């Protein structure tokens, strides 16, 4: 919560052809790119200029989001507890492990405590390194210890500056991708500027610092840049090996830092599979890219103490199936058009059938239910699953997991990003279809024969990959708004490539019968410069105004609650409540939790549903029994949940609980006929009456305008005997 504050104070070459290294055209394309014995002075100058511009834009983005974060919270002037409260929901949980590692007497002791953690879930000892993707927190805590920077840089600043620095990596990765595709560093500059100006839709790092996506997506962008480089024609074997190593490292870092890596890699594997079927990739390229994914996932599996969720992932099952069928289904790319289409349909059916067979078998053998809630959500979202499932409903009712809002496109159009993107996308997608039809119409004599053919249309494999990348992840973003951050960044690079690359302009100029080298050069360099000038004129004053707006963190009720818990409760006290609040309690006070926001565990999801009965229509005895079974000493009730108005009827937390329990929901509106009236009042409301049996089982020990904390009374042995079955 924030409040305003005041402060003082080629001629003859096919347009689809490319060269093997990153050698931009710069502002005027030289007749000869190489001097005898190496690079020409012009190439070196362009490389240096492009590199400086790319790094500068990356640093500018880092400084920009860091300034927004500081100005929104007045982070440098608020108390430590307020800084920690600003790590909302699961962000606080992840940051707490960084703090825990720093507080440990030694690195070895800190790692031991994470591997044998008994404070995150009461009455359970879990391996945090296995359950969660927090190796980044471990790495940073170790780095902070050994760098000896404690005297002039606080741990929290070392953490947030590292996350902001990854935005530099992200922008540079987009810069390189568009530069590789277009052979012009102006494309890189345009992609970086678009990324910054569309910050609302490209990142949310300034207010969700610790979210796993803020750690992982920059590495994913690096991986896309490395794949783009790998797919460029005429790479030498040594260059291919180096680039493949970069693909592996970036894929590994991406997988290590985000638990949803398997679903993103599945989309990417489908892209590779599609381009393989349409004959854009060589067999070596397909196998190499698949293996990079597999090796990365398996290494993460080892580091996460053999996390069964990785072995049971769809992407591993899919890659194994694709490689297996590809090896045994010989002659796949031979025959005429109809025969090849039939073979591809059969091939796809076999791969998908084997994928689901392997995946089902793996999950049955491993007894895997960790990602069950995700598939429940997907089925319910598209109308194939039960809408009363509590876990699925939690996602369905959140705006972030809904469809992409239409106002997103209004914002993207306002920065002149949407129009060149759609033009590039539509033209290249039609070209992709034409090239695919041409590939499938050949007699399957191999790529060498096809290269000797005089084709009207062609498409480089790196362009084809990036085209399908933006299509697939665009569709994913349309279906789920939270996934837009995987799409919008690459959207900037792809649109910049369309503006500065030869592919789209050559098609337009062919239609106008003026496809000359001079006209091509004029358009490729004048259009991006005009766009950059327009963006500077329109948005620079807005950026200056935005970074000059000063606010301050203001959440006195939560601060008061955290201070009371820290000072007035035992260090081993167990707290029950909402997942989001409990993450903050762990970070600010170090107390033991009953549940938390990291939802990728079936037992935890069941426990959370049980604890949330404090907001359902349940008897005092039943709630006390449930809370006692998980070892809770205190419960924290939030009026913002008990009397929630943010969501509409049917999506409030109390409504989800009522539906899951088979009870009629509160308020006017329709109810399904099989729902019944509850026999007890809503617990979070009734407990405030302080009447028996509530006063017999609970004692209020803290209250402010937002929170009510109750301590569970211990039942006497006689009562326990009476209540026992």
XYZ file of C-alpha atoms in Angstrom:
725
model
C 0.000 0.000 0.000
C 1.472 3.370 -0.966
C 0.529 6.958 -0.341
C 1.730 10.222 -1.934
C 4.565 12.024 -0.195
C 6.580 15.175 -0.599
C 10.345 15.573 -0.505
C 12.694 18.488 -0.227
C 14.992 19.159 -1.904
C 22.920 -8.269 -50.840
C 22.801 -7.367 -54.305
C 21.903 -10.576 -56.196
C 21.384 -12.401 -52.911
C 18.152 -13.840 -51.669
C 16.636 -11.594 -48.991
C 16.400 -14.643 -46.760
C 20.127 -15.332 -46.899
C 22.337 -14.444 -43.981
C 25.891 -14.546 -42.815
C 27.296 -16.614 -40.072
C 28.427 -14.028 -37.563
C 26.889 -10.948 -36.014
C 27.937 -8.275 -38.511
C 25.384 -5.464 -38.644
C 24.731 -3.216 -41.605
C 25.086 -0.180 -39.367
C 23.936 3.066 -40.962
C 25.381 2.442 -44.433
C 25.982 -1.072 -45.654
C 29.519 -1.508 -47.046
C 30.062 -3.320 -50.343
C 32.353 -5.781 -48.639
C 31.967 -6.928 -45.069
C 35.387 -8.472 -44.642
C 38.768 -7.039 -45.275
C 41.517 -9.400 -46.329
C 42.472 -11.530 -43.360
C 39.627 -10.592 -41.042
C 36.971 -8.048 -40.159
C 36.783 -4.704 -41.950
C 37.069 -1.521 -39.948
C 33.417 -0.784 -40.690
C 32.289 -4.106 -39.238
C 34.326 -3.540 -36.100
C 32.921 -0.040 -35.729
C 29.351 -1.308 -36.087
C 29.950 -4.101 -33.596
C 31.368 -1.668 -31.060
C 28.578 0.837 -31.575
C 25.871 -1.797 -31.322
C 27.423 -3.310 -28.219
C 27.639 0.049 -26.484
C 24.033 0.888 -27.359
C 22.788 -2.526 -26.193
C 24.598 -2.386 -22.854
C 23.509 1.208 -22.322
C 19.847 0.356 -22.902
C 20.138 -2.582 -20.522
C 21.617 -0.402 -17.799
C 18.998 2.264 -18.451
C 16.229 -0.293 -17.898
C 17.889 -1.459 -14.681
C 18.171 2.089 -13.343
C 14.606 2.851 -14.437
C 12.928 -0.004 -12.567
C 15.181 0.530 -9.556
C 14.175 4.196 -9.409
C 10.491 3.313 -9.697
C 10.854 0.853 -6.838
C 12.583 3.419 -4.644
C 10.136 6.210 -5.446
C 7.061 4.064 -4.940
C 8.064 2.892 -1.469
C 10.718 5.378 -0.341
C 12.598 2.146 0.224
C 15.794 3.750 1.500
C 14.015 5.566 4.330
C 11.563 3.019 5.733
C 12.152 0.569 8.563
C 13.452 -2.934 7.926
C 10.116 -4.504 8.852
C 8.376 -2.261 6.311
C 10.902 -3.242 3.645
C 10.208 -6.897 4.347
C 6.433 -6.395 4.337
C 6.806 -4.891 0.844
C 7.758 -8.401 -0.329
C 4.118 -9.363 -0.760
C 2.693 -12.916 -0.861
C 5.112 -15.595 -2.123
C 7.834 -13.007 -2.675
C 8.243 -12.815 1.084
C 8.500 -16.593 1.382
C 11.342 -16.800 -1.133
C 13.213 -13.871 0.342
C 12.932 -15.396 3.833
C 15.254 -18.229 2.778
C 17.880 -15.708 1.653
C 17.557 -14.044 5.042
C 17.687 -17.427 6.790
C 20.915 -18.384 5.000
C 22.549 -15.115 6.016
C 21.540 -15.558 9.648
C 22.954 -19.090 9.828
C 26.281 -19.444 11.663
C 27.869 -20.936 8.553
C 27.035 -21.816 4.964
C 26.996 -25.506 5.838
C 24.580 -24.925 8.710
C 22.347 -22.784 6.519
C 22.171 -25.494 3.853
C 21.426 -28.117 6.503
C 18.551 -26.041 7.849
C 17.083 -25.702 4.356
C 17.387 -29.414 3.658
C 15.836 -30.252 7.042
C 13.351 -27.400 7.384
C 10.697 -27.675 10.091
C 9.449 -24.076 10.219
C 7.788 -23.681 6.817
C 5.189 -26.376 7.483
C 4.323 -27.236 11.078
C 4.676 -30.841 12.207
C 6.626 -31.626 9.031
C 10.279 -31.649 8.045
C 10.710 -30.832 4.375
C 13.609 -30.268 1.990
C 13.221 -26.699 0.740
C 15.845 -27.178 -1.970
C 13.818 -30.095 -3.305
C 10.410 -28.508 -2.958
C 11.111 -24.979 -4.178
C 13.319 -23.251 -6.755
C 15.416 -21.159 -4.384
C 18.963 -21.891 -5.532
C 19.210 -18.236 -6.537
C 18.644 -17.199 -2.936
C 21.244 -19.718 -1.778
C 23.758 -18.519 -4.365
C 23.238 -14.857 -3.487
C 23.575 -15.474 0.246
C 26.870 -17.316 -0.291
C 28.083 -14.597 -2.637
C 27.187 -11.901 -0.123
C 29.195 -13.693 2.552
C 32.365 -14.170 0.503
C 32.470 -10.742 -1.181
C 32.939 -8.902 2.112
C 30.602 -6.067 1.166
C 28.600 -6.127 4.378
C 29.950 -2.800 5.601
C 28.610 -0.698 2.741
C 25.756 -2.717 1.171
C 22.842 -4.119 3.133
C 21.729 -7.688 2.313
C 18.322 -6.567 1.068
C 19.899 -4.115 -1.382
C 22.301 -6.767 -2.672
C 19.267 -8.940 -3.351
C 17.048 -6.406 -5.105
C 19.915 -4.903 -7.122
C 20.745 -8.387 -8.435
C 17.153 -8.876 -9.600
C 17.104 -5.439 -11.215
C 20.460 -6.216 -12.884
C 18.821 -9.206 -14.551
C 16.663 -6.712 -16.409
C 19.890 -5.540 -18.030
C 20.500 -9.123 -19.123
C 16.940 -9.329 -20.440
C 17.189 -6.174 -22.562
C 20.599 -7.199 -23.933
C 19.186 -10.622 -24.861
C 16.305 -8.977 -26.764
C 18.790 -6.608 -28.371
C 20.938 -9.516 -29.589
C 17.929 -11.482 -30.869
C 16.623 -8.638 -33.022
C 20.167 -7.769 -34.159
C 20.803 -11.371 -35.244
C 17.520 -11.537 -37.122
C 17.818 -8.207 -38.923
C 21.596 -7.658 -39.211
C 21.111 -4.162 -37.865
C 21.809 -2.929 -34.371
C 19.070 -0.337 -34.896
C 16.632 -3.226 -34.441
C 18.237 -3.954 -31.107
C 17.921 -0.344 -30.055
C 14.263 -0.284 -31.088
C 13.499 -3.499 -29.210
C 15.152 -2.154 -26.039
C 13.269 1.131 -26.200
C 9.969 -0.652 -26.796
C 10.629 -2.958 -23.858
C 11.186 -0.025 -21.524
C 8.218 2.020 -22.756
C 5.875 -0.975 -22.440
C 7.059 -1.764 -18.914
C 3.506 -2.294 -17.646
C 3.083 -5.233 -20.035
C 6.673 -6.517 -20.279
C 7.623 -6.835 -16.613
C 6.389 -6.318 -13.095
C 9.768 -6.633 -11.425
C 9.615 -3.300 -9.609
C 6.837 -4.468 -7.284
C 7.207 -8.293 -7.347
C 10.963 -8.541 -6.983
C 11.277 -12.104 -5.690
C 8.826 -13.769 -8.073
C 10.461 -16.703 -9.820
C 9.614 -15.316 -13.268
C 11.754 -12.240 -12.633
C 14.730 -14.526 -12.129
C 14.007 -16.952 -14.954
C 12.617 -14.976 -17.923
C 15.893 -13.092 -18.547
C 17.634 -16.469 -18.906
C 14.829 -17.628 -21.205
C 15.421 -14.563 -23.393
C 19.128 -15.434 -23.452
C 18.243 -18.955 -24.509
C 16.092 -17.648 -27.384
C 18.981 -15.428 -28.497
C 21.347 -18.419 -28.381
C 18.897 -20.599 -30.352
C 18.524 -17.810 -32.925
C 22.310 -17.731 -33.325
C 22.526 -21.533 -33.516
C 19.946 -21.673 -36.327
C 21.783 -19.151 -38.495
C 23.145 -20.760 -41.703
C 26.806 -21.574 -42.372
C 27.931 -21.801 -38.761
C 31.189 -23.679 -38.415
C 31.232 -26.824 -36.225
C 33.215 -25.115 -33.464
C 30.775 -22.202 -33.497
C 27.831 -24.591 -33.274
C 29.344 -26.275 -30.236
C 29.959 -22.982 -28.481
C 26.454 -21.726 -29.175
C 24.916 -25.032 -28.092
C 26.812 -24.702 -24.840
C 25.246 -21.265 -24.384
C 21.816 -22.753 -25.113
C 22.403 -25.375 -22.452
C 23.636 -22.941 -19.793
C 20.778 -20.488 -20.320
C 18.187 -23.289 -20.405
C 19.622 -24.740 -17.214
C 19.509 -21.381 -15.408
C 15.939 -20.857 -16.595
C 14.853 -24.291 -15.362
C 16.633 -23.926 -12.032
C 14.937 -20.664 -11.132
C 11.236 -21.330 -11.928
C 9.014 -24.253 -11.024
C 6.871 -23.714 -14.156
C 9.870 -24.315 -16.450
C 8.454 -27.612 -17.698
C 5.349 -25.966 -19.173
C 7.346 -23.251 -20.948
C 9.783 -25.821 -22.342
C 6.831 -27.917 -23.502
C 5.622 -25.015 -25.657
C 9.144 -24.601 -26.992
C 9.426 -28.332 -27.728
C 6.158 -28.119 -29.679
C 7.647 -25.286 -31.747
C 10.726 -27.398 -32.548
C 8.507 -30.369 -33.380
C 6.354 -28.276 -35.742
C 9.341 -26.824 -37.596
C 10.885 -30.284 -37.860
C 7.692 -31.650 -39.401
C 7.579 -28.745 -41.868
C 11.221 -29.349 -42.842
C 12.712 -26.074 -41.614
C 15.274 -27.746 -39.325
C 17.882 -30.389 -40.007
C 17.769 -33.605 -38.012
C 20.942 -32.571 -36.190
C 19.442 -29.253 -35.115
C 16.269 -30.896 -33.817
C 18.069 -33.556 -31.811
C 20.554 -31.030 -30.409
C 17.851 -28.636 -29.207
C 15.811 -31.449 -27.691
C 18.861 -32.796 -25.856
C 19.710 -29.369 -24.438
C 16.270 -29.293 -22.876
C 16.556 -32.823 -21.537
C 20.040 -32.350 -20.084
C 18.988 -29.112 -18.399
C 15.914 -30.681 -16.824
C 17.834 -33.728 -15.634
C 20.546 -31.592 -14.064
C 17.917 -29.563 -12.242
C 16.292 -32.849 -11.191
C 19.573 -33.897 -9.586
C 20.095 -30.546 -7.875
C 16.554 -30.651 -6.525
C 17.199 -33.986 -4.864
C 15.400 -36.023 -7.541
C 12.224 -33.944 -7.585
C 9.602 -36.281 -9.036
C 7.662 -33.373 -10.592
C 10.417 -33.016 -13.210
C 10.502 -36.703 -14.154
C 6.724 -36.667 -14.423
C 6.650 -33.553 -16.606
C 4.916 -33.590 -19.979
C 7.903 -32.045 -21.739
C 10.231 -34.936 -20.876
C 7.612 -37.452 -21.981
C 7.076 -35.506 -25.212
C 10.775 -35.239 -26.117
C 11.405 -38.917 -25.410
C 8.395 -39.825 -27.566
C 9.383 -37.473 -30.404
C 12.956 -38.773 -30.535
C 11.855 -42.406 -30.268
C 9.242 -42.186 -33.044
C 11.560 -40.079 -35.220
C 14.270 -42.759 -34.963
C 12.034 -45.687 -35.922
C 9.638 -43.998 -38.377
C 11.964 -43.957 -41.412
C 11.040 -42.334 -44.708
C 9.013 -39.655 -42.965
C 10.163 -36.923 -45.361
C 9.776 -38.838 -48.636
C 6.913 -38.968 -51.134
C 4.552 -36.470 -52.655
C 2.493 -33.845 -50.864
C -0.493 -36.018 -49.917
C 1.710 -38.901 -48.794
C 3.887 -36.623 -46.681
C 0.913 -34.954 -45.030
C -0.489 -38.397 -44.201
C 2.836 -39.502 -42.771
C 3.082 -36.346 -40.652
C -0.446 -36.822 -39.321
C 0.398 -40.395 -38.341
C 3.708 -39.258 -36.893
C 2.015 -36.603 -34.770
C -0.631 -39.042 -33.559
C 2.011 -41.593 -32.577
C 4.089 -38.998 -30.725
C 1.125 -37.631 -28.782
C -0.162 -41.117 -27.921
C 3.238 -42.240 -26.687
C 3.663 -38.966 -24.786
C 0.497 -39.382 -22.752
C 1.222 -43.082 -22.229
C 4.711 -42.396 -20.866
C 3.505 -39.479 -18.767
C 0.613 -41.418 -17.242
C 2.906 -44.349 -16.473
C 5.539 -42.113 -14.920
C 3.027 -40.337 -12.687
C 1.492 -43.645 -11.635
C 4.859 -45.186 -10.768
C 6.075 -42.047 -8.982
C 2.667 -41.463 -7.368
C 3.006 -37.872 -8.547
C 0.285 -35.375 -7.685
C 2.340 -32.187 -7.308
C 1.099 -30.577 -10.528
C -2.410 -31.999 -10.348
C -3.887 -28.591 -9.520
C -2.474 -27.062 -12.714
C -4.197 -29.622 -14.940
C -7.396 -29.209 -12.922
C -7.186 -25.477 -13.596
C -6.596 -26.003 -17.339
C -9.509 -28.429 -17.629
C -11.820 -26.167 -15.656
C -10.743 -23.084 -17.631
C -11.772 -24.688 -20.924
C -14.905 -26.294 -19.493
C -13.655 -29.864 -19.111
C -13.393 -30.064 -15.327
C -15.416 -29.569 -12.159
C -15.824 -25.867 -11.392
C -16.312 -26.502 -7.672
C -12.789 -27.799 -7.140
C -11.263 -25.463 -4.570
C -7.725 -25.468 -5.995
C -8.860 -24.889 -9.573
C -11.264 -22.152 -8.463
C -8.497 -20.272 -6.652
C -6.774 -19.826 -10.018
C -9.913 -19.308 -12.101
C -11.051 -16.442 -9.912
C -7.773 -14.538 -10.113
C -7.572 -11.910 -12.845
C -3.973 -12.874 -13.616
C -5.142 -16.313 -14.756
C -7.964 -14.991 -16.909
C -7.951 -14.004 -20.566
C -5.657 -11.234 -21.745
C -7.535 -7.916 -21.361
C -8.190 -5.912 -24.517
C -6.711 -2.757 -23.020
C -3.312 -4.460 -23.313
C -3.475 -3.917 -27.060
C -4.416 -0.283 -26.599
C -1.268 0.284 -24.558
C 0.896 -1.632 -27.055
C -0.580 0.385 -29.932
C 0.111 3.609 -28.058
C 3.862 2.958 -28.226
C 3.684 2.072 -31.974
C 4.661 -1.519 -31.142
C 1.481 -3.328 -32.123
C 1.259 -2.124 -35.748
C 4.702 -3.235 -37.025
C 4.337 -6.410 -34.977
C 1.055 -7.359 -36.641
C 2.383 -6.458 -40.100
C 5.508 -8.546 -39.570
C 3.553 -11.406 -38.064
C 0.924 -11.583 -40.803
C 3.364 -11.302 -43.729
C 5.856 -13.800 -42.339
C 3.161 -16.244 -41.266
C 1.788 -16.325 -44.838
C 5.348 -16.756 -46.098
C 5.880 -19.586 -43.601
C 2.806 -21.389 -44.926
C 3.979 -20.995 -48.534
C 7.460 -22.283 -47.717
C 6.002 -25.154 -45.699
C 3.773 -26.158 -48.629
C 6.799 -25.983 -50.909
C 8.823 -28.151 -48.519
C 6.083 -30.747 -48.269
C 5.648 -30.787 -52.067
C 9.223 -31.864 -52.762
C 10.150 -35.469 -53.440
C 12.082 -35.734 -50.212
C 15.540 -35.912 -51.751
C 16.995 -33.949 -48.862
C 17.859 -30.457 -48.064
C 20.877 -30.354 -50.406
C 18.642 -30.952 -53.429
C 16.116 -28.416 -52.301
C 18.795 -25.794 -51.916
C 19.666 -26.204 -55.608
C 16.109 -25.393 -56.563
C 15.287 -21.860 -57.667
C 12.550 -20.906 -55.241
C 10.407 -17.834 -55.304
C 10.067 -17.825 -51.521
C 12.373 -18.947 -48.727
C 12.646 -18.499 -44.995
C 15.645 -18.870 -42.764
C 15.286 -21.333 -39.881
C 16.081 -18.684 -37.253
C 13.290 -16.473 -38.600
C 10.899 -19.439 -38.715
C 11.698 -20.289 -35.103
C 11.138 -16.764 -33.822
C 7.919 -16.498 -35.832
C 6.426 -19.620 -34.271
C 7.840 -18.616 -30.895
C 5.840 -15.398 -30.896
C 2.734 -17.197 -32.258
C 2.760 -19.992 -29.682
C 3.534 -17.809 -26.703
C 1.097 -15.207 -27.964
C -1.680 -17.800 -27.889
C -0.577 -18.799 -24.399
C -0.774 -15.173 -23.303
C -4.250 -14.770 -24.791
C -5.454 -17.698 -22.705
C -3.717 -16.710 -19.461
C -2.818 -13.109 -18.752
C 0.025 -13.926 -16.352
C 1.899 -15.643 -19.198
C 2.049 -12.415 -21.222
C 5.463 -11.641 -19.765
C 6.827 -14.575 -21.766
C 5.429 -12.995 -24.942
C 5.606 -9.215 -24.789
C 9.394 -8.989 -24.405
C 9.979 -11.178 -27.444
C 7.233 -9.237 -29.188
C 9.444 -6.132 -28.965
C 12.386 -7.963 -30.568
C 10.210 -9.487 -33.299
C 8.560 -6.182 -34.219
C 11.960 -4.464 -34.322
C 13.202 -7.190 -36.660
C 10.226 -6.532 -38.926
C 11.019 -2.832 -39.054
C 14.768 -3.233 -39.654
C 15.065 -6.610 -41.400
C 15.035 -7.365 -45.123
C 12.414 -10.112 -45.123
C 9.262 -8.028 -44.800
C 10.458 -4.978 -46.726
C 11.658 -7.098 -49.672
C 8.168 -8.545 -50.075
C 6.559 -5.118 -49.959
C 9.070 -3.694 -52.455
C 8.576 -6.643 -54.805
C 4.882 -5.854 -54.935
C 5.701 -2.208 -55.708
C 8.328 -3.270 -58.293
C 11.041 -1.164 -56.663
C 13.098 -3.789 -54.855
C 16.484 -2.132 -55.296
C 19.397 -2.168 -52.918
C 19.281 1.595 -52.476
C 15.563 1.640 -51.684
C 15.958 -1.276 -49.275
C 18.767 0.468 -47.433
C 16.870 3.755 -47.276
C 13.741 2.183 -45.783
C 15.553 -0.109 -43.343
C 17.398 2.760 -41.726
C 15.028 5.685 -42.081
C 11.930 3.973 -40.661
C 13.477 2.868 -37.326
C 15.142 6.263 -36.879
C 11.806 8.011 -37.433
C 10.114 5.662 -34.943
C 12.832 6.202 -32.352
C 12.581 9.977 -32.780
C 8.796 9.838 -32.376
C 9.046 7.677 -29.260
C 11.585 10.039 -27.741
C 9.428 13.075 -28.451
C 6.256 11.494 -27.106
C 7.451 9.452 -24.134
C 10.586 11.046 -22.715
C 8.637 13.737 -20.815
C 6.284 11.055 -19.496
C 9.196 8.977 -18.239
C 10.672 11.980 -16.467
C 7.325 12.718 -14.872
C 6.882 9.082 -13.839
C 10.228 8.800 -12.097
C 9.672 12.110 -10.327
C 6.412 10.959 -8.711
C 7.208 10.193 -5.100
C 5.267 7.894 -2.814
C 5.870 6.158 0.475
C 5.154 2.726 1.939
C 2.174 2.908 4.263
C 0.720 -0.161 5.945
C 0.620 0.531 9.683
C -1.750 -2.328 10.550
C 0.545 -4.984 9.092
C 3.581 -3.352 10.711
C 1.806 -3.383 14.075
C 0.876 -7.056 13.638
C 4.432 -8.105 12.756
C 5.922 -6.182 15.672
C 3.440 -7.726 18.089
C 4.154 -11.252 16.849
C 7.901 -10.683 17.085
C 7.779 -9.295 20.613
C 4.837 -11.067 22.250
C 4.845 -14.655 20.968
C 7.258 -17.581 21.460
C 9.829 -18.086 18.712
C 8.471 -21.560 17.975
C 4.817 -20.458 17.930
C 2.793 -21.832 15.008
C 0.565 -19.465 13.037
C -2.401 -20.277 10.802
C -4.040 -17.929 8.326
C -4.057 -16.940 4.680
C -1.147 -18.105 2.545
C -0.182 -14.585 1.569
C -0.046 -13.230 5.108
C 1.789 -16.236 6.510
C 4.613 -15.736 3.998
C 5.115 -12.269 5.459
C 4.960 -13.593 9.003
C 7.738 -16.064 8.260
C 9.910 -13.365 6.721
C 9.361 -10.686 9.345
C 9.188 -12.822 12.494
C 10.603 -16.268 11.690
C 7.589 -18.001 13.256
C 6.402 -21.475 12.177
C 3.637 -21.689 9.558
C 0.837 -24.134 8.927
C 0.653 -23.352 5.184
C 2.257 -21.053 2.614
C 1.826 -19.822 -0.999
C 4.126 -22.352 -2.730
C 1.266 -24.541 -3.940
C 3.144 -27.315 -5.817
C 2.489 -30.036 -3.222
C -0.688 -32.061 -2.906
C -0.488 -32.480 0.876
C 0.036 -28.742 1.357
C -2.946 -27.917 -0.852
C -5.146 -30.186 1.257
C -3.843 -28.622 4.454
C -4.487 -25.122 3.102
C -8.089 -26.026 2.303
C -8.491 -27.303 5.863
C -6.949 -24.214 7.462
C -9.138 -21.972 5.321
C -12.181 -23.358 7.094
C -11.678 -20.383 9.419
C -13.468 -18.407 6.683
C -16.145 -21.057 6.067
C -19.365 -21.929 7.860
C -17.967 -24.373 10.379
C -18.462 -24.963 14.072
C -15.935 -23.717 16.602
C -15.201 -27.294 17.629
C -14.480 -28.398 14.060
C -12.184 -25.449 13.372
C -10.359 -25.984 16.653
C -9.917 -29.654 15.840
C -8.523 -28.904 12.375
C -6.149 -26.243 13.635
C -4.948 -28.411 16.501
C -4.254 -31.251 14.092
C -1.767 -29.067 12.201
C -0.199 -27.765 15.396
C -1.469 -24.183 15.251
C -1.080 -21.999 18.339
C -2.489 -18.795 16.826
C -4.834 -17.890 13.983
C -4.794 -14.560 12.184
C -8.165 -13.512 10.772
C -8.285 -10.784 8.118
C -11.377 -8.639 7.711
C -10.389 -8.095 4.057
C -11.035 -11.808 3.473
C -13.925 -12.360 5.856
C -15.856 -9.395 4.389
C -14.256 -9.479 0.933
C -15.647 -7.238 -1.792
C -12.777 -7.281 -4.321
C -14.124 -10.334 -6.137
C -17.665 -10.809 -7.337
C -20.053 -13.318 -5.800
C -18.850 -16.840 -6.519
C -15.190 -15.873 -6.508
C -14.752 -14.588 -2.974
C -12.713 -16.954 -0.839
C -15.670 -17.597 1.438
C -17.784 -18.494 -1.618
C -15.178 -20.969 -2.871
C -15.159 -22.617 0.530
C -18.952 -22.724 0.677
C -19.130 -24.351 -2.762
C -16.425 -26.868 -1.878
C -18.345 -27.694 1.311
C -21.687 -27.924 -0.507
C -23.148 -24.831 1.178
C -25.233 -21.977 -0.202
C -23.220 -18.801 -0.802
C -23.750 -15.469 0.930
C -25.751 -12.642 -0.571
C -28.371 -12.306 -3.283
C -27.950 -14.440 -6.363
C -28.577 -17.884 -7.717
C -27.304 -21.081 -6.129
C -27.051 -24.532 -7.630
C -29.966 -26.733 -6.525
C -27.847 -29.349 -4.723
C -26.363 -26.792 -2.325
C -27.732 -26.731 1.204
C -27.817 -24.187 3.988
C -24.985 -24.487 6.487
C -25.872 -25.440 10.039
C -23.287 -23.076 11.537
C -22.527 -19.377 11.132
C -19.377 -18.196 9.379
C -16.522 -18.782 11.789
C -14.575 -15.565 11.132
C -17.701 -13.540 11.962
C -19.102 -15.599 14.825
C -15.838 -15.759 16.778
C -15.976 -11.989 17.266
C -19.064 -12.375 19.480
C -16.796 -13.885 22.125
C -19.619 -16.212 23.141
C -19.400 -19.917 23.972
C -18.230 -22.156 22.464
C -15.894 -19.663 20.748
C -14.717 -18.110 24.005
C -14.147 -21.603 25.388
C -11.782 -22.618 22.613
C -10.203 -19.319 21.497
C -8.897 -16.185 23.175
C -8.372 -12.937 21.303
C -4.870 -11.655 21.997
C -4.458 -8.939 19.351
C -6.712 -6.651 17.371
C -6.457 -3.681 15.053
C -8.501 -2.337 12.159
C -7.366 -5.113 9.799
C -6.360 -8.157 11.819
C -7.681 -10.226 14.704
C -5.342 -12.766 16.319
C -6.732 -15.587 18.447
C -4.849 -18.065 20.559
C -6.054 -21.643 20.651
C -6.866 -22.898 24.104
C -5.624 -26.342 24.991
C -8.463 -28.773 25.599
C -8.512 -30.565 28.917
C -7.991 -34.298 28.878
C -11.605 -34.861 29.842
C -12.845 -32.863 26.878
C -10.429 -34.652 24.612
C -11.778 -37.990 25.762
C -15.349 -36.820 25.184
C -14.571 -35.613 21.679
C -12.608 -38.696 20.702
C -14.467 -41.286 18.612
